[in-house]
Structures are given as structure tokens and as C-alpha cells.
Coordinates of C-alpha atoms in Angstrom, one line a residue:
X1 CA 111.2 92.0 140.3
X2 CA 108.9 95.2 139.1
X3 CA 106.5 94.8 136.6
X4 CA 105.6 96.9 133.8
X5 CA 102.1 98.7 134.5
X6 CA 99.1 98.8 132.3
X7 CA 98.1 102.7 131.4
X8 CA 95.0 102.3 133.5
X9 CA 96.6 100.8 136.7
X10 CA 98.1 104.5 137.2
X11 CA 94.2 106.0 137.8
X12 CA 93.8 104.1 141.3
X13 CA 96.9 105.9 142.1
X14 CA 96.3 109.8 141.0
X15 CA 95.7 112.4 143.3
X16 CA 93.0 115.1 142.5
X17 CA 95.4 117.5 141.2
X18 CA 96.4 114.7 138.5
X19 CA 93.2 114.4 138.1
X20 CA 91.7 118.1 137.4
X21 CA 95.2 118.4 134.8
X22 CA 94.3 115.7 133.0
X23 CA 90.5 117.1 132.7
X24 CA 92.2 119.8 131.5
X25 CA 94.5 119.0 129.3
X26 CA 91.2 117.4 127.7
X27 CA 89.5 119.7 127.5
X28 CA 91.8 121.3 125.6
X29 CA 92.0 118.7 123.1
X30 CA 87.9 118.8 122.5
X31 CA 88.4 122.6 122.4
X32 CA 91.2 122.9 119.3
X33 CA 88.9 123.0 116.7
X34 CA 85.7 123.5 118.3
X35 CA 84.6 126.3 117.2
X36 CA 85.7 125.8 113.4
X37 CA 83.8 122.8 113.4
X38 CA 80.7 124.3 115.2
X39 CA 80.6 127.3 112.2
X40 CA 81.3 124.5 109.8
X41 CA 78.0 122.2 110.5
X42 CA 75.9 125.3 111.1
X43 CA 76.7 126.8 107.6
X44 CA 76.0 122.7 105.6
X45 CA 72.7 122.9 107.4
X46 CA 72.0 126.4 106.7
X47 CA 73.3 125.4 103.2
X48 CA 71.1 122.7 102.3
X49 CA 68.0 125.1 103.8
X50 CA 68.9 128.3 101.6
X51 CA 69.1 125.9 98.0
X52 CA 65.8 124.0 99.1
X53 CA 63.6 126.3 100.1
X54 CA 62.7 129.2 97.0
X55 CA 58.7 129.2 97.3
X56 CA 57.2 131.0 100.0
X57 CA 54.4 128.6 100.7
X58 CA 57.1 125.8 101.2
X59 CA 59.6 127.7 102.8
X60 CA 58.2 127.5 106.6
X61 CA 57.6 123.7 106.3
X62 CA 61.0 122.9 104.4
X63 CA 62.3 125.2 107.4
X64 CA 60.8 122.7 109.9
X65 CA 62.4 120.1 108.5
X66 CA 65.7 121.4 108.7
X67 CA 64.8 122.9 112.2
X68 CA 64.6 119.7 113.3
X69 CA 68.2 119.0 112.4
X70 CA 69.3 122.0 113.9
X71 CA 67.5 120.8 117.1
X72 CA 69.3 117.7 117.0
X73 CA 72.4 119.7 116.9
X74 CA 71.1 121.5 120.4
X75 CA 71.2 124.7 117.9
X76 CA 67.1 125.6 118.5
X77 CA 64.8 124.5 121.0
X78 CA 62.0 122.4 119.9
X79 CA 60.0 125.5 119.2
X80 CA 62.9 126.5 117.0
X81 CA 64.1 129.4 118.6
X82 CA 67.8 129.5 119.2
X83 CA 69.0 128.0 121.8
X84 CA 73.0 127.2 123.3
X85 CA 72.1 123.1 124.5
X86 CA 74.9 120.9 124.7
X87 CA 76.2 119.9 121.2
X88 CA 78.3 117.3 122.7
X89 CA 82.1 116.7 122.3
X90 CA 82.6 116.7 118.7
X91 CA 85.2 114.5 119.3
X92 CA 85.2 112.6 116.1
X93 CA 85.8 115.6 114.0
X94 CA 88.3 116.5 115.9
X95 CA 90.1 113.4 115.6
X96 CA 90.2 113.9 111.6
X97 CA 91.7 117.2 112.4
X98 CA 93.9 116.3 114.4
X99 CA 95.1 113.3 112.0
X100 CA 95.3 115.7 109.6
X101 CA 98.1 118.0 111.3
X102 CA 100.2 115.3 112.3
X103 CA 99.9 114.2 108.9
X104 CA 100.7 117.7 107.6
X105 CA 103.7 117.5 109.8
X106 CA 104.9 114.0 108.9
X107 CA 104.5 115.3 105.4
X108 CA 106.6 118.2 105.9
X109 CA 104.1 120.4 104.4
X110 CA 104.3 124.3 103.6
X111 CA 102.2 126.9 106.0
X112 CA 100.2 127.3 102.8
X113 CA 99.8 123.8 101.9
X114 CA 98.9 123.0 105.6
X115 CA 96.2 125.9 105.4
X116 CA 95.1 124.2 102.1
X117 CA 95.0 120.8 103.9
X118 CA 93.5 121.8 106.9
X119 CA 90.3 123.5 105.5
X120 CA 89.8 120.7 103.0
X121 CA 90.1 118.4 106.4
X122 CA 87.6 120.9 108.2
X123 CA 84.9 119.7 105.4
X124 CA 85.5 115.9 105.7
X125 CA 85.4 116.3 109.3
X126 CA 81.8 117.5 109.1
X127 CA 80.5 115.2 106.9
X128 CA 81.7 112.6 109.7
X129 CA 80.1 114.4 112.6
X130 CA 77.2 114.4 110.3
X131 CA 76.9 110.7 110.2
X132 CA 77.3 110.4 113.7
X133 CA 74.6 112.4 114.7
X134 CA 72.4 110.7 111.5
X135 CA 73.5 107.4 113.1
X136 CA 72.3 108.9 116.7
X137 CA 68.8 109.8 115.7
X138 CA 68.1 106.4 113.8
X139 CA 69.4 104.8 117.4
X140 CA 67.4 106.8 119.6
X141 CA 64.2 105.0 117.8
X142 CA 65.6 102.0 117.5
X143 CA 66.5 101.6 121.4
X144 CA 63.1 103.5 122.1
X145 CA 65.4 106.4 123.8
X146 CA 63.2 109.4 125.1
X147 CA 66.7 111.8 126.3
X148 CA 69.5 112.9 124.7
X149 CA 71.9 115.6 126.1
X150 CA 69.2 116.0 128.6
X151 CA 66.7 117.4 126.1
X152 CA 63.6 115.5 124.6
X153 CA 65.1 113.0 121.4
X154 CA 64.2 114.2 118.1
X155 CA 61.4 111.1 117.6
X156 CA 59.8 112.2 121.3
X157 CA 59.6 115.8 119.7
X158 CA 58.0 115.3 116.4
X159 CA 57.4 111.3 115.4
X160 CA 59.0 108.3 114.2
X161 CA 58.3 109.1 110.9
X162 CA 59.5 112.5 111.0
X163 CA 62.8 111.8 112.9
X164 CA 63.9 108.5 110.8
X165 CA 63.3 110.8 107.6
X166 CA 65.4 113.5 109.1
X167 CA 68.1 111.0 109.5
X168 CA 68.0 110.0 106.3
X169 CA 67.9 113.9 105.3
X170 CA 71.2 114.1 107.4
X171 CA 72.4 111.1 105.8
X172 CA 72.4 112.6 102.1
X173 CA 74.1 115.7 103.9
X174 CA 76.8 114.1 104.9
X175 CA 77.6 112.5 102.1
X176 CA 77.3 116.1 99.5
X177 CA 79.1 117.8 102.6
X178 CA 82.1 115.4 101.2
X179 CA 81.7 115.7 98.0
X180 CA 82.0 119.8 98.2
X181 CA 85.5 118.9 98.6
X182 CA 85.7 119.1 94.7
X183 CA 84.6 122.0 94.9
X184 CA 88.2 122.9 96.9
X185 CA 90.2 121.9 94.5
X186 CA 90.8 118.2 96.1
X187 CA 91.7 115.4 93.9
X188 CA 88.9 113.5 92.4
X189 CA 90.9 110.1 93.0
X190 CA 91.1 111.5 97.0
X191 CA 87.6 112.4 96.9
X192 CA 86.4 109.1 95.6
X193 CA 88.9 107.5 98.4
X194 CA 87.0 109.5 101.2
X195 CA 83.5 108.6 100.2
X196 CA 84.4 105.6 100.0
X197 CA 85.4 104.7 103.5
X198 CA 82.8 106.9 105.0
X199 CA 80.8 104.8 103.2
X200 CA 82.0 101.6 103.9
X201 CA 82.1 102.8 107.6
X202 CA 78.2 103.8 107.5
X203 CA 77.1 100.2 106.0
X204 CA 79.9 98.9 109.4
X205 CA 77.5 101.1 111.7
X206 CA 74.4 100.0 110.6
X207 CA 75.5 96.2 111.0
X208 CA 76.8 97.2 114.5
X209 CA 73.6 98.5 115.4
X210 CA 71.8 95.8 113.9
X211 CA 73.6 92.9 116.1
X212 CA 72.9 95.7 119.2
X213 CA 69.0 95.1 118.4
X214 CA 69.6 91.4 117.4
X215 CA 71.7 90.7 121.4
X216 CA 68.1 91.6 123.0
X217 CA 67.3 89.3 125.2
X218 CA 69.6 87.0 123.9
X219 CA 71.1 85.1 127.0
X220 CA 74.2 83.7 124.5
X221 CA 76.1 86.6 123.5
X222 CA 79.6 86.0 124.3
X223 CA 82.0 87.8 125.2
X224 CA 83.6 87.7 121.2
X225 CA 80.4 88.4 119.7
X226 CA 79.8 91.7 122.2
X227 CA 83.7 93.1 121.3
X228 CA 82.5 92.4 117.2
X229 CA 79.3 94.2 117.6
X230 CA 81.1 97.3 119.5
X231 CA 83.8 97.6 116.4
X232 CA 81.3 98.2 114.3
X233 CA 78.9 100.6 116.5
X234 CA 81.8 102.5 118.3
X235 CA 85.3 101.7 117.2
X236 CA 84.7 101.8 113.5
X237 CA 83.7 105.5 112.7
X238 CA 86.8 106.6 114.7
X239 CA 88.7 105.0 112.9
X240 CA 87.5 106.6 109.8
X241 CA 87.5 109.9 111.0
X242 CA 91.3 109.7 111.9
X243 CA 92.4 107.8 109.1
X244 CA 90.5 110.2 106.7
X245 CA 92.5 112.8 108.4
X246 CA 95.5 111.3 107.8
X247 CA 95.0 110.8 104.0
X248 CA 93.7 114.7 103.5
X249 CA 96.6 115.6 105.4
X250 CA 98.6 113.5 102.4
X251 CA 99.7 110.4 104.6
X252 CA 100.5 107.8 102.6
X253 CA 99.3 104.1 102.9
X254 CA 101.0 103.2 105.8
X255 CA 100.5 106.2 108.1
X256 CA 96.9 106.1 107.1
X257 CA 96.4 102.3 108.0
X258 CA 98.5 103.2 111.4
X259 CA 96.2 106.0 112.6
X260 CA 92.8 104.4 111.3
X261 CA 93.5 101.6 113.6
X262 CA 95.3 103.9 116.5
X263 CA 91.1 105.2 115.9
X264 CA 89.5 101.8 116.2
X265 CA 91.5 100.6 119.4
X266 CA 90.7 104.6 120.6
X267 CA 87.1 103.8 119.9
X268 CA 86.7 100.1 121.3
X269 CA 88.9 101.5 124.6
X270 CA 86.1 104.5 125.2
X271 CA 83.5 102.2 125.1
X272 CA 84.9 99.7 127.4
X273 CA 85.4 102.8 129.8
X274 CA 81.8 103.9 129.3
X275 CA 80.7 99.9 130.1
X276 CA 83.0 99.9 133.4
X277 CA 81.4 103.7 134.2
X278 CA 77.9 102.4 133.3
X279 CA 78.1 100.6 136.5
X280 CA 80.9 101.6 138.8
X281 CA 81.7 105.2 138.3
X282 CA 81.7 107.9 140.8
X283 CA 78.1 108.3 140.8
X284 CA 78.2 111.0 143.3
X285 CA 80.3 112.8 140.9
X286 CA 78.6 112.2 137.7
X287 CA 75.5 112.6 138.7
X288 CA 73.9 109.0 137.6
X289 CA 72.1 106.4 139.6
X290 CA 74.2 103.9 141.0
X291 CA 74.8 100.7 138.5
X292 CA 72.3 102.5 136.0
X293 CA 73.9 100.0 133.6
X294 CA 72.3 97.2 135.9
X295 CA 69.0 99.2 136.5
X296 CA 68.7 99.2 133.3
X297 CA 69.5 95.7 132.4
X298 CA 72.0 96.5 129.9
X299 CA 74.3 93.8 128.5
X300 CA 77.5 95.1 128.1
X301 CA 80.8 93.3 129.0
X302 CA 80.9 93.4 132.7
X303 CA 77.3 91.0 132.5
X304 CA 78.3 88.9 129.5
X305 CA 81.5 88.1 131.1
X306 CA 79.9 87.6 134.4
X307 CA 77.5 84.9 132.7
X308 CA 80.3 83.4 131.0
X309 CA 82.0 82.6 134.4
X310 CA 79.2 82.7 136.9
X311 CA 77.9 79.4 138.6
X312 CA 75.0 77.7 137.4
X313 CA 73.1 79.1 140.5
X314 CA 74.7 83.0 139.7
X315 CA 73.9 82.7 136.1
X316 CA 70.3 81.5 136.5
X317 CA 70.2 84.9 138.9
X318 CA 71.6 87.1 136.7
X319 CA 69.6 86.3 133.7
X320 CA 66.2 85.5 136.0
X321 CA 66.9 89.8 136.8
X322 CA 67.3 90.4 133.6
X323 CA 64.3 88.9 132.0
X324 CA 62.1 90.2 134.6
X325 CA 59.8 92.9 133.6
X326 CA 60.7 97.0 134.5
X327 CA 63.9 98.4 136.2
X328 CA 66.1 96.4 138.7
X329 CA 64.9 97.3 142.3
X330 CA 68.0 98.4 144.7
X331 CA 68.2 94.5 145.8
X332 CA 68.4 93.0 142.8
X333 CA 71.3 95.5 141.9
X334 CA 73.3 94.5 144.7
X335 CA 72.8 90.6 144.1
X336 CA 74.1 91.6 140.7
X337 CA 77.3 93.4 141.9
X338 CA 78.1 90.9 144.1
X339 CA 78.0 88.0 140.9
X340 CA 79.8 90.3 139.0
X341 CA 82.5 90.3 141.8
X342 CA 82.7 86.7 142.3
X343 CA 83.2 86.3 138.8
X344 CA 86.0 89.0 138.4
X345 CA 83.5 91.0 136.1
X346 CA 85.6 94.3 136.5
X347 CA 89.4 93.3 136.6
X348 CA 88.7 91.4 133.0
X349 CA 87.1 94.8 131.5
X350 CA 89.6 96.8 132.4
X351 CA 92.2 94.0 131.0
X352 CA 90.7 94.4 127.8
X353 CA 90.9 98.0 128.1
X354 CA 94.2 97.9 128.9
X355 CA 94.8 96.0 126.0
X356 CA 93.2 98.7 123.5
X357 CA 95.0 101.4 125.4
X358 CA 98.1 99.8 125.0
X359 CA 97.8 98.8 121.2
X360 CA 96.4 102.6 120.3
X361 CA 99.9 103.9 122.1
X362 CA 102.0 101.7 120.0
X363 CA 100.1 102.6 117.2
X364 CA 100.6 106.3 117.6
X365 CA 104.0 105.7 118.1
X366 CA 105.0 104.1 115.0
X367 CA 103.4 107.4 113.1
X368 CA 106.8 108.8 112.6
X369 CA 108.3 110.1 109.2
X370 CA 111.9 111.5 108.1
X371 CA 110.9 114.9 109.0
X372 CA 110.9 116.6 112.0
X373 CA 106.8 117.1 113.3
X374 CA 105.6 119.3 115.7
X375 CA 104.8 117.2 118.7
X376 CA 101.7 119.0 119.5
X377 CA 99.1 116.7 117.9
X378 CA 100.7 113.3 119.2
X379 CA 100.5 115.1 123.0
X380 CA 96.7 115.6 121.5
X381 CA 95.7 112.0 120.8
X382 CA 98.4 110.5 123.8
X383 CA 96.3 112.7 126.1
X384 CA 93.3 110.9 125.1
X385 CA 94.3 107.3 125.6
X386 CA 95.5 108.9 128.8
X387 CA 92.1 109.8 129.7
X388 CA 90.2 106.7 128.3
X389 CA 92.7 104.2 130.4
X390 CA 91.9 106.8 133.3
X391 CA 88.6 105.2 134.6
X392 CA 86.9 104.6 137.6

């Protein structure tokens, strides 16, 4: 008798014209509010630099300060001349703004009162890709990170000091970025919802990150403990960003609830993806080192299941490699691989996977309301579970 498939069996299965649609079809998703959301972080940085700076002798080291947030951005190069670096996908903003019109159309709202919803949405949405990239800096010194985006990270370029105090800069940005939504015309009451679950989602990162730094060299982290710690680093601002969407977009309650936690499985399902690609993606095609995740002696789910499961002799291996000193030579790499395929390392990730993939499509499913929506934004955010369960 046939059996139902999970979304991600169908990727061992695609051909390469699936494929470059699909890559497409994302691509068109990251692009449908790119630019608006581009304009809209250069102008709160440029903002904040124009109101802070108003004595000449201050203005060129005020301007550095800022410059270095514009650098973080990939706006100016490190010498803070303009540059076009990879700003990355934005694709946490766009989620909000996406909520936010299939809200809109739940809602049955007006042309006007969408145009109304949507530029208040535009604001929120910056304020959230703000605290990302606050979020990123403060990681990059934490995990001792010298790249990002293929450029030097902001604490390589100028300091610790310098780059955890731009965070917190960006930080405080993020959080008057949201509050020009009074400014708008918003609803206090909506405003005071907002900021408060970007910031109970900021005080979720930080505890995310701080059982990330707390797992080092740990050899107990289980399996559990790994999935709680990625809710809070990953899953949790997606789930704000859609579900504050939602609510500028006038969802009620329910709706919001329903795409919040469509976000958080979203979010824990990309970073599965990113663990199983972190060690057995297409390396040829992506242009990595083969198992950098194991190289580098990570310990994301593929090892903690794998030391969960292993025999005493595997699991004395696995963490001998992994308290050895410097990278994992080619050898070690492929003793590691082969533990992680006796222990079925791979089929469980993408079973969990699976299992976020399926719960955000049931999720996004239920967001239905009496009046008839434009299917456009569901097609937006089915597309990306589509891509997500697509792995290698």
C-alpha cells in the first residue's frame, strides 16, 4: 500500500530543471520587497547619523561610528567608501511583509488601508532586521568569527570594544526604529504589542546564544537540549518577524499565533537544513570544504545524535576528534562520516526536518478567513518550506 511522503523525500527525486524553478521561484520571494527594505535600513542609519552628529569636530568620529554599521550592512568598505557587498537575504523582514499582506487579505482590507498597513509593516520590518544584524555582530565575537559575507567581521576591522558597542548602538536603533511607528499614526496599544515581542524575542536570542557558548565542549548535550537552544538562536526571531506581520496587517489573535509559530517551525526547519548542508551538501556546488561542519568540530545535530547512538568504541572516537586541538585532518573526517552513518546520523535530521516542514505547512494552511485572499503570499511562504525541506 503507498505511503504518504514527507516534503523532503521529493528532493532525491527532482531533476535539475525542478531544481533551477524552485531557485527561482525563491528568489523571487527574497526579491518582493528587497529593495523597499534596503532604502528603508539605509535611511534609520542615515537617520540616527543626521540627529547625532551637529558639531563639526564630532561629526567625522560620530560618522565612524555609524560607518561601521553601515559596513556591517555591506553598504561601505572598511575605509568607508561605498561599496555593493552582499547584504544578505533579508529574509526575516521579508517574512513580516509578507505576513502582513496575507493578513491584509484575510482582513479584507481597502487598497488604501493595505498601503497604510503595508508601510507601517515596512518599519517594523526594519527594526527586526536590525536586531538580527545587532544579534550577528555580538556573535561574531562571541564565536571568535573573523568572516562574514566573505568580508573581514566588524570586531576583525575595528576591535572588540568598538564592534560590541556598535551592537549595542544597533540595538537602541532597532528598538526607536519601532517606536517611529507612532509617528505613523499606529495605535499606541499596537505599538506597545510590537515592542513587546521584539523584545521578549531579543532577551529569547540572547539565552539561545548563551546555551550555544555554554554547549562548548560539553560532551552531554542531547539531542533535546540542542533543538531548545536552536528555538531560541534561530527559530524564535522568525517567528516574531511573521507574527508581527500578521498583527500590523490587523490579524487577530488566532491568525497571529498561527503564523508566529508557521515562523518558528520555518526557522528551526532552516537550521536543520543548514546542519545536514554543514556536512553533506554539494560541496562542489557551494563552494565549501567537504564536512566543514566536521573540520570544524561543530556540534550540531548530525554529531549529538551520532554520540547519543554511537558504540562506546564510536563515541570515545568521535569526542577523542573533537577534543583534539586545531581542525580535523581529511582522516579523521572520514572516520567521523562513517560513525555518523552507522549511527543513522542523517536519516534522523532529516526526520526532524521533515517534521518542522510538515507542521509549518499545516500551519499555513489553517490561516484562512471568511474572505476571499489573494493567494500570492501563501505561494510566497509554501515556496519556502518547499525550498527548506529541499536539501541535500
Amino acid at each position: 500500500m503507498p505511503t504518504a511522503s514527507h516534503p523532503g523525500d521529493q528532493r532525491r527525486h527532482r531533476a535539475p530543471d525542478a531544481d533551477s524553478e524552485l531557485d527561482s521561484r525563491v528568489a523571487a520571494v527574497l526579491a518582493r520587497h528587497r529593495d523597499a527594505i534596503s532604502a528603508s535600513l539605509r535611511e534609520a542609519v542615515d537617520q540616527a547619523r543626521v540627529h547625532a552628529v551637529t558639531d563639526s569636530e564630532i561629526r567625522p568620529l560620530l560618522d565612524s561610528f555609524y560607518g561601521q554599521m553601515a559596513y556591517h550592512f555591506g553598504w561601505v568598505r572598511a575605509d568607508l567608501r561605498e561599496t555593493d557587498a552582499n547584504a544578505g537575504k533579508l529574509m526575516r523582514p521579508t517574512l513580516l511583509l509578507i505576513a502582513c499582506e496575507l493578513a491584509c487579505g484575510i482582513a479584507g482590507r481597502s487598497p488604501s488601508e493595505y498601503g497604510q498597513a503595508m508601510a507601517r509593516a515596512l518599519t517594523a520590518a526594519c527594526a527586526v532586521e536590525i536586531v538580527h544584524n545587532f544579534s550577528l555582530v555580538h556573535d561574531d565575537i562571541e564565536d571568535r568569527d573573523e568572516e562574514r559575507r566573505h568580508r573581514p567581521t566588524l570586531w576583525r576591522v575595528w576591535g572588540v570594544s568598538q564592534a560590541i558597542n556598535t551592537g549595542d548602538g544597533m540595538f537602541s536603533l532597532a528598538r526607536l526604529t519601532l517606536l517611529g511607528l507612532l509617528d505613523q499614526g499606529t495605535a499606541p496599544s499596537l505599538v506597545a504589542t510590537l515592542a513587546r515581542l521584539l523584545d521578549n524575542t531579543c532577551l529569547r536570542l540572547c539565552e539561545g546564544q548563551h546555551l550555544d557558548m555554554t554547549f562548548e565542549g560539553r560532551q552531554e548535550i542531547s539531542v533535546t537540549m540542542y533543538l531548545t537552544m536552536i528555538e531560541r538562536k534561530t527559530a524564535a526571531l522568525m517567528a516574531c518577524a511573521l507574527e508581527m506581520g500578521a498583527r500590523v496587517g490587523g490579524a487577530d489573535d488566532t491568525l497571529a499565533h498561527q503564523l508566529g509559530e508557521f515562523g518558528r517551525a520555518l526557522g528551526m526547519a532552516f537550521q536543520l537544513r543548514d546542519d545536514l548542508l554543514g556536512i553533506w551538501a554539494n560541496f562542489a556546488q557551494l563552494g565549501k570544504s567537504q564536512a566543514g561542519d566536521l573540520r570544524r568540530k561543530k556540534m550540531s545535530l548530525p554529531v549529538i545524535h551520532a554520540l547519543e547512538h554511537a558504540t562506546i568504541a564510536d563515541r570515545e572516537m568521535l569526542l577523542g576528534l573533537y577534543a583534539a586541538d586545531g581542525p580535523a585532518s581529511d582522516q579523521q573526517v572520514t572516520l567521523a562520516l562513517a560513525i555518523l552513518e552507522r549511527t543513522g546520523a542523517q536519516a534522523r535530521v532529516r526526520s526532524v526536518l521533515n517534521e518542522q516542514c510538515e507542521r509549518a505547512q499545516a500551519l499555513l494552511g489553517a490561516c484562512t478567513g471568511p474572505t476571499t485572499i489573494d493567494s500570492e503570499p501563501h505561494a510566497c511562504l509554501s515556496t519556502l518550506i518547499e525550498f527548506v525541506a529541499h536539501t541535500v
